[in-house]
PDB file of C-alpha atoms in Angstrom:
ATOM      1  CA  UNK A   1      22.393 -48.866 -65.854  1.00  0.00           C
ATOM      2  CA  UNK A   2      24.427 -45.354 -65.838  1.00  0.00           C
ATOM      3  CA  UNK A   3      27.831 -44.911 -64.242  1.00  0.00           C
ATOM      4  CA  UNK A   4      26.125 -43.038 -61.590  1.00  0.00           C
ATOM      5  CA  UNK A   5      23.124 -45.022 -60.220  1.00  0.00           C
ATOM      6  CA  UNK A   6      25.163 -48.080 -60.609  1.00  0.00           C
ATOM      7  CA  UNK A   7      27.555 -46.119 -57.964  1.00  0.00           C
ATOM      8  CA  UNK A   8      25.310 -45.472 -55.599  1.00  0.00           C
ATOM      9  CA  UNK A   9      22.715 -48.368 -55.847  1.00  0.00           C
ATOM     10  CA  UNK A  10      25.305 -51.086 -55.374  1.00  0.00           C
ATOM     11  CA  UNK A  11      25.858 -49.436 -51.665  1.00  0.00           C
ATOM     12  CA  UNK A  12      29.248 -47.956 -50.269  1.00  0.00           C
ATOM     13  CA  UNK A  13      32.430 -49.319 -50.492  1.00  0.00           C
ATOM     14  CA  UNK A  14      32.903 -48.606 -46.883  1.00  0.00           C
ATOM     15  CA  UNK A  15      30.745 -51.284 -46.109  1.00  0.00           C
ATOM     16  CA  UNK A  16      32.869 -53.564 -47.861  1.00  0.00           C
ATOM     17  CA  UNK A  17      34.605 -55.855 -45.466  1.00  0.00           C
ATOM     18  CA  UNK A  18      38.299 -56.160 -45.971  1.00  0.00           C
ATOM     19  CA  UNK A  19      39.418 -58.339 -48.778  1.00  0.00           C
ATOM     20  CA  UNK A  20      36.237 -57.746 -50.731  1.00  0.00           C
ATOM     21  CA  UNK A  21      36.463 -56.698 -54.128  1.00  0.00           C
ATOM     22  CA  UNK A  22      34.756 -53.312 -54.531  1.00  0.00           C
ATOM     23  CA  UNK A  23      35.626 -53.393 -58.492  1.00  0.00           C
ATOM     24  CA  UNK A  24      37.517 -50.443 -58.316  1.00  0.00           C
ATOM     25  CA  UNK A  25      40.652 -51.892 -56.899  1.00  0.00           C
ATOM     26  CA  UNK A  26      40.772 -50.258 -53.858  1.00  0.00           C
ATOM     27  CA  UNK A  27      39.696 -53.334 -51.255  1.00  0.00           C
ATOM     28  CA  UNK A  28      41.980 -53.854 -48.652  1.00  0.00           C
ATOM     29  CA  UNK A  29      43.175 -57.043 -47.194  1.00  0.00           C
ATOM     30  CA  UNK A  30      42.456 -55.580 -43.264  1.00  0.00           C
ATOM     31  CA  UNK A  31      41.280 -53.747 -41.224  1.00  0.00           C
ATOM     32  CA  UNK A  32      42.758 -49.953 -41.103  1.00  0.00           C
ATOM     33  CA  UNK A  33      45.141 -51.155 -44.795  1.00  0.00           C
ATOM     34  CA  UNK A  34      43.757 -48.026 -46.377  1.00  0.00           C
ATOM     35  CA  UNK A  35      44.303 -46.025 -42.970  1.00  0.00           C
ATOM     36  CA  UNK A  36      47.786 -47.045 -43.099  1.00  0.00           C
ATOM     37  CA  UNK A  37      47.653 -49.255 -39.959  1.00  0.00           C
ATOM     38  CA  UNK A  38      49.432 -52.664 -39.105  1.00  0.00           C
ATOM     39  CA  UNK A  39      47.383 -56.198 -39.197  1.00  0.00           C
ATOM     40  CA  UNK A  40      48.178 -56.841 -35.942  1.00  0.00           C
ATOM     41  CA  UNK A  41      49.736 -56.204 -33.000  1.00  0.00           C
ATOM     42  CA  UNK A  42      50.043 -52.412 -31.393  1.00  0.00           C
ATOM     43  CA  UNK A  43      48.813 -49.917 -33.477  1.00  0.00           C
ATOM     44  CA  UNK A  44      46.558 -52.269 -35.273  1.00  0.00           C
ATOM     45  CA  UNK A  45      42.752 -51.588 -35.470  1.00  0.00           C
ATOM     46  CA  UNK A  46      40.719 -52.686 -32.167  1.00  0.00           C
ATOM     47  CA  UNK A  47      38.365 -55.352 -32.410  1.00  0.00           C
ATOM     48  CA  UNK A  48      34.588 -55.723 -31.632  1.00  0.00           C
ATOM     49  CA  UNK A  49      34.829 -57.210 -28.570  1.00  0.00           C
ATOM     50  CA  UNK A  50      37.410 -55.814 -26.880  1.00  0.00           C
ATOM     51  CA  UNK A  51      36.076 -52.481 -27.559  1.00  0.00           C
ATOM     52  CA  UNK A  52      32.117 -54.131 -25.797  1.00  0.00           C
ATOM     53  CA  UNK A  53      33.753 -55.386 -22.888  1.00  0.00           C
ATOM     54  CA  UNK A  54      35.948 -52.303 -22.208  1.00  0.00           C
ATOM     55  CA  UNK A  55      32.680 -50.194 -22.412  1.00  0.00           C
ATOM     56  CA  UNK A  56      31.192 -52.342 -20.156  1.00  0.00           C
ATOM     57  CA  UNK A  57      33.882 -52.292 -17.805  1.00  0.00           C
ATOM     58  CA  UNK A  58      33.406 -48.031 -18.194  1.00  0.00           C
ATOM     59  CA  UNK A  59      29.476 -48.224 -17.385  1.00  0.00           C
ATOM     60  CA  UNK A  60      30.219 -50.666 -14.327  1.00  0.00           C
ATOM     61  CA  UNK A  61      33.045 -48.466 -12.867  1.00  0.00           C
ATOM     62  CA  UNK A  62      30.647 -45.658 -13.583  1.00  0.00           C
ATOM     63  CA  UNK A  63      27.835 -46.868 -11.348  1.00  0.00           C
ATOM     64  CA  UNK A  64      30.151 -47.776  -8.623  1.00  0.00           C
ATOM     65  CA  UNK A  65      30.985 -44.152  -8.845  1.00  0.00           C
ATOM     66  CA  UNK A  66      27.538 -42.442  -9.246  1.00  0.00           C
ATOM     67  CA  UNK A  67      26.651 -45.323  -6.342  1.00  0.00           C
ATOM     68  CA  UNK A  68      29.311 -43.870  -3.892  1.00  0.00           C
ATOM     69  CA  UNK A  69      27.354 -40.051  -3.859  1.00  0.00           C
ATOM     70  CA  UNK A  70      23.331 -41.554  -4.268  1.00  0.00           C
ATOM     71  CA  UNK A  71      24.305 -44.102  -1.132  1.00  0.00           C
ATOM     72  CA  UNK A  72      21.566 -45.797  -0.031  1.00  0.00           C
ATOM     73  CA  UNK A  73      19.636 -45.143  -3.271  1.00  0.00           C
ATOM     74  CA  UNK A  74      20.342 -46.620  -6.576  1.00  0.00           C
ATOM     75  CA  UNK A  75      22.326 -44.369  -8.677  1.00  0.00           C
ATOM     76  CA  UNK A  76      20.082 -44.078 -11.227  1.00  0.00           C
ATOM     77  CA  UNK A  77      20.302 -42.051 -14.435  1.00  0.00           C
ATOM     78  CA  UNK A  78      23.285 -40.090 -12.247  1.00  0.00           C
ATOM     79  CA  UNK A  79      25.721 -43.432 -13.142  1.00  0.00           C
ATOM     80  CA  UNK A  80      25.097 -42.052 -17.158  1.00  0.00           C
ATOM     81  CA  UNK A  81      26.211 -38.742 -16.146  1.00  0.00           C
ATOM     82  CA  UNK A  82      29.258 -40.208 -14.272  1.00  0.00           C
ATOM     83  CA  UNK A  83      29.960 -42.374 -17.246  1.00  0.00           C
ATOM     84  CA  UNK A  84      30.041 -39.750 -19.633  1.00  0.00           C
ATOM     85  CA  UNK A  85      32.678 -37.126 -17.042  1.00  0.00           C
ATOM     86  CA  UNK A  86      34.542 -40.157 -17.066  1.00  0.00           C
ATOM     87  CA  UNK A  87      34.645 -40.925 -20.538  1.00  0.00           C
ATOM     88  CA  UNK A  88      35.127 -37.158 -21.939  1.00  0.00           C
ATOM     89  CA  UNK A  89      37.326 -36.226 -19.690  1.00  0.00           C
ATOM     90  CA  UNK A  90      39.406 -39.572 -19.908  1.00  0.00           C
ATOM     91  CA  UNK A  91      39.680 -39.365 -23.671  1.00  0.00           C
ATOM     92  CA  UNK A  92      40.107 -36.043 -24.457  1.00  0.00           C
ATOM     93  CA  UNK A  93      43.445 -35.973 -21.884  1.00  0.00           C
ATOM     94  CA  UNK A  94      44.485 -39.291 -21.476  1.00  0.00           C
ATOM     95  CA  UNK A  95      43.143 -41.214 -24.774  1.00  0.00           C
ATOM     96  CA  UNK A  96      41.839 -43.895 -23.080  1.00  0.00           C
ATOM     97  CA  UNK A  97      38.892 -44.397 -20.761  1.00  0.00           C
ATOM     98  CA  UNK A  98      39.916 -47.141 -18.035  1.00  0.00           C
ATOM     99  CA  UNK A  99      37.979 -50.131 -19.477  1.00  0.00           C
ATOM    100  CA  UNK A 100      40.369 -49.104 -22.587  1.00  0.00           C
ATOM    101  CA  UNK A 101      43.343 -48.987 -20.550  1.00  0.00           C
ATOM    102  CA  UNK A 102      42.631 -52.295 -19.350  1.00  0.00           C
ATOM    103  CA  UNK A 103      42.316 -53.750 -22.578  1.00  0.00           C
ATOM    104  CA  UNK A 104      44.742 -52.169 -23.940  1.00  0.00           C
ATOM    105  CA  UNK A 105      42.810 -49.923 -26.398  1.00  0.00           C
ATOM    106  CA  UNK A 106      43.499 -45.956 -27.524  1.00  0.00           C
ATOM    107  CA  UNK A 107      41.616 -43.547 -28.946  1.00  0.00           C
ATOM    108  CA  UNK A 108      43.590 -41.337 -31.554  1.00  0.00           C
ATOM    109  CA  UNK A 109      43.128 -39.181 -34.171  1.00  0.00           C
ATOM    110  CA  UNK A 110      42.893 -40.209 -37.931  1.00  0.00           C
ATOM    111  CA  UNK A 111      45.174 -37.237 -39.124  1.00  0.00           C
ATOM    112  CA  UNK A 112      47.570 -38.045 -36.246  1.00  0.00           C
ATOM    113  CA  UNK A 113      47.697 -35.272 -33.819  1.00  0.00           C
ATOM    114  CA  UNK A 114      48.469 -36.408 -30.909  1.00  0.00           C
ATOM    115  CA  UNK A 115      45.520 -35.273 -28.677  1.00  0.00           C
ATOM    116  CA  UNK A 116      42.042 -35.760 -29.011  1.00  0.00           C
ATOM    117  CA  UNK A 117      40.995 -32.838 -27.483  1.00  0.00           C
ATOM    118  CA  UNK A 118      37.800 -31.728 -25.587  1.00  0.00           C
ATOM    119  CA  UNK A 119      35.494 -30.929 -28.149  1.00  0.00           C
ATOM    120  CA  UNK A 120      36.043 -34.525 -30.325  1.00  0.00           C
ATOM    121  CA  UNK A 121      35.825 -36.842 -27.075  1.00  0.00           C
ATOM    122  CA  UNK A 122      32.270 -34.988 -25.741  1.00  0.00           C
ATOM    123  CA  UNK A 123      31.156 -35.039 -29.686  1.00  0.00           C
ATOM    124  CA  UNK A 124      32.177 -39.393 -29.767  1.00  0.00           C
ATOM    125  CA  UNK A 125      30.973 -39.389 -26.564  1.00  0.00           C
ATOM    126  CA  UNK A 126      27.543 -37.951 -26.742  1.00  0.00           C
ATOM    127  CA  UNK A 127      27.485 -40.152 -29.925  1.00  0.00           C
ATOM    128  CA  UNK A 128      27.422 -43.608 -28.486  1.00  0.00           C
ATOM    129  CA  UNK A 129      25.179 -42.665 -25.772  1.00  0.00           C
ATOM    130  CA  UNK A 130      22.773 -42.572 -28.623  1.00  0.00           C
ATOM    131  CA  UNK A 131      24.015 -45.943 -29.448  1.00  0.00           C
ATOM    132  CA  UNK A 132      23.125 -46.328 -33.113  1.00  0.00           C
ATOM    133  CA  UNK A 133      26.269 -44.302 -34.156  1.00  0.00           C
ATOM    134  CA  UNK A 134      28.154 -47.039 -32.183  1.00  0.00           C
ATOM    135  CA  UNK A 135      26.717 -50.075 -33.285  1.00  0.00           C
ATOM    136  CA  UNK A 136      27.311 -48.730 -37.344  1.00  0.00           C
ATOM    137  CA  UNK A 137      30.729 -48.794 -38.551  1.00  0.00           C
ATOM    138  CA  UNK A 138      32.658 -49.498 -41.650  1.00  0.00           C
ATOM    139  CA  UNK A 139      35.320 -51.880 -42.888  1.00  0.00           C
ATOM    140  CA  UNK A 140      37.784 -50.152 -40.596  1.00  0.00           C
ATOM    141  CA  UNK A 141      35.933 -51.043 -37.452  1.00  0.00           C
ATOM    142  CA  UNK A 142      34.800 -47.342 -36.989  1.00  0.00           C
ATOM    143  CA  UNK A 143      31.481 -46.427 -36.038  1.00  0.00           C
ATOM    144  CA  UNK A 144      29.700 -43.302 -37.103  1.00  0.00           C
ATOM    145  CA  UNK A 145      30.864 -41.896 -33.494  1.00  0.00           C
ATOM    146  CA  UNK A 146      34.325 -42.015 -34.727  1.00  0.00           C
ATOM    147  CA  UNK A 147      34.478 -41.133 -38.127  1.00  0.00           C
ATOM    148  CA  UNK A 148      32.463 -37.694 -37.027  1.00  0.00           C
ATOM    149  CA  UNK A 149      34.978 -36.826 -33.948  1.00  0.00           C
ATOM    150  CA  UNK A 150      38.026 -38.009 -36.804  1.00  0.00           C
ATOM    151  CA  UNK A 151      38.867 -40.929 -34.513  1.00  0.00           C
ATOM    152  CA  UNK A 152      39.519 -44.483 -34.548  1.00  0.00           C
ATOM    153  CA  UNK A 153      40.178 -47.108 -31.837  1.00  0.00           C
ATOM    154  CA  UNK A 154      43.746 -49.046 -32.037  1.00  0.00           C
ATOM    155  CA  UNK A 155      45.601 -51.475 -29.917  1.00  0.00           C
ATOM    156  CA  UNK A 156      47.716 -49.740 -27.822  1.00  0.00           C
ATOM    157  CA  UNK A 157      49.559 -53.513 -26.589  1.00  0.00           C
TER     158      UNK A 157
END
């Protein structure tokens, strides 16, 4: 087989899960090694389920909000429309929506500016309302969502 279908049909090394050999010597022993991030601890890339219950936490907080103006009728599609205000808006200021605050997640930027900005929160945002962006990500725990805004989900605690 040539050098370049081997490349390509043996899949991408950013599916490779950390410690796996990709043959070229560049696996990594964690998550975010190649980003330049800790193991553990603050700073350190956010896990799986931290990052599902804190968006569930966001849609549940959003309903409650999109309840409080619909009152006596369900909130409908309105609490999706809440969540993503919230979740824009709390991002692209703040870095953090509140089901991130509570557990102690931040979204930052990979080449380290210190804002996320407007533009890059409604882009991840509008992203994992499509879902499948969100549930495909990469050795580094980051989904399609956040490698197109330039993003990545640490441990702020």
């Amino acid at each position: 087989m040539s050098k370049w279908t081997g490349s390509w049909l043996s899949g991408p090394r950013s599916a490779l899960e950390p410690g796996a050999d990709s043959g070229d010597g560049t696996g990594q022993r964690w998550r975010g090694e190649r980003l330049g991030l800790p193991k553990s601890g603050q700073g350190s890339v956010a896990s799986t389920g931290r990052r599902a219950v804190a968006i569930l936490v966001d849609f549940a907080l959003s309903a409650g909000v999109a309840g409080l103006f619909t009152m006596p009728e369900l909130p409908r599609n309105w609490s999706l429309a809440a969540w993503f205000a919230i979740t824009v808006t709390a991002v692209a200021f703040f870095g953090f929506t509140p089901g991130h605050a509570l557990f102690g997640l931040r979204v930052v930027r990979v080449d380290g500016t210190t804002s996320v900005g407007l533009p890059r929160a409604a882009l991840r945002t509008a992203l994992i309302f499509l879902v499948i962006p969100a549930v495909i990500w990469d050795a580094d725990n980051r989904g399609l969502h956040d490698k197109a805004a330039g993003t990545i989900v640490l441990r702020s605690r």
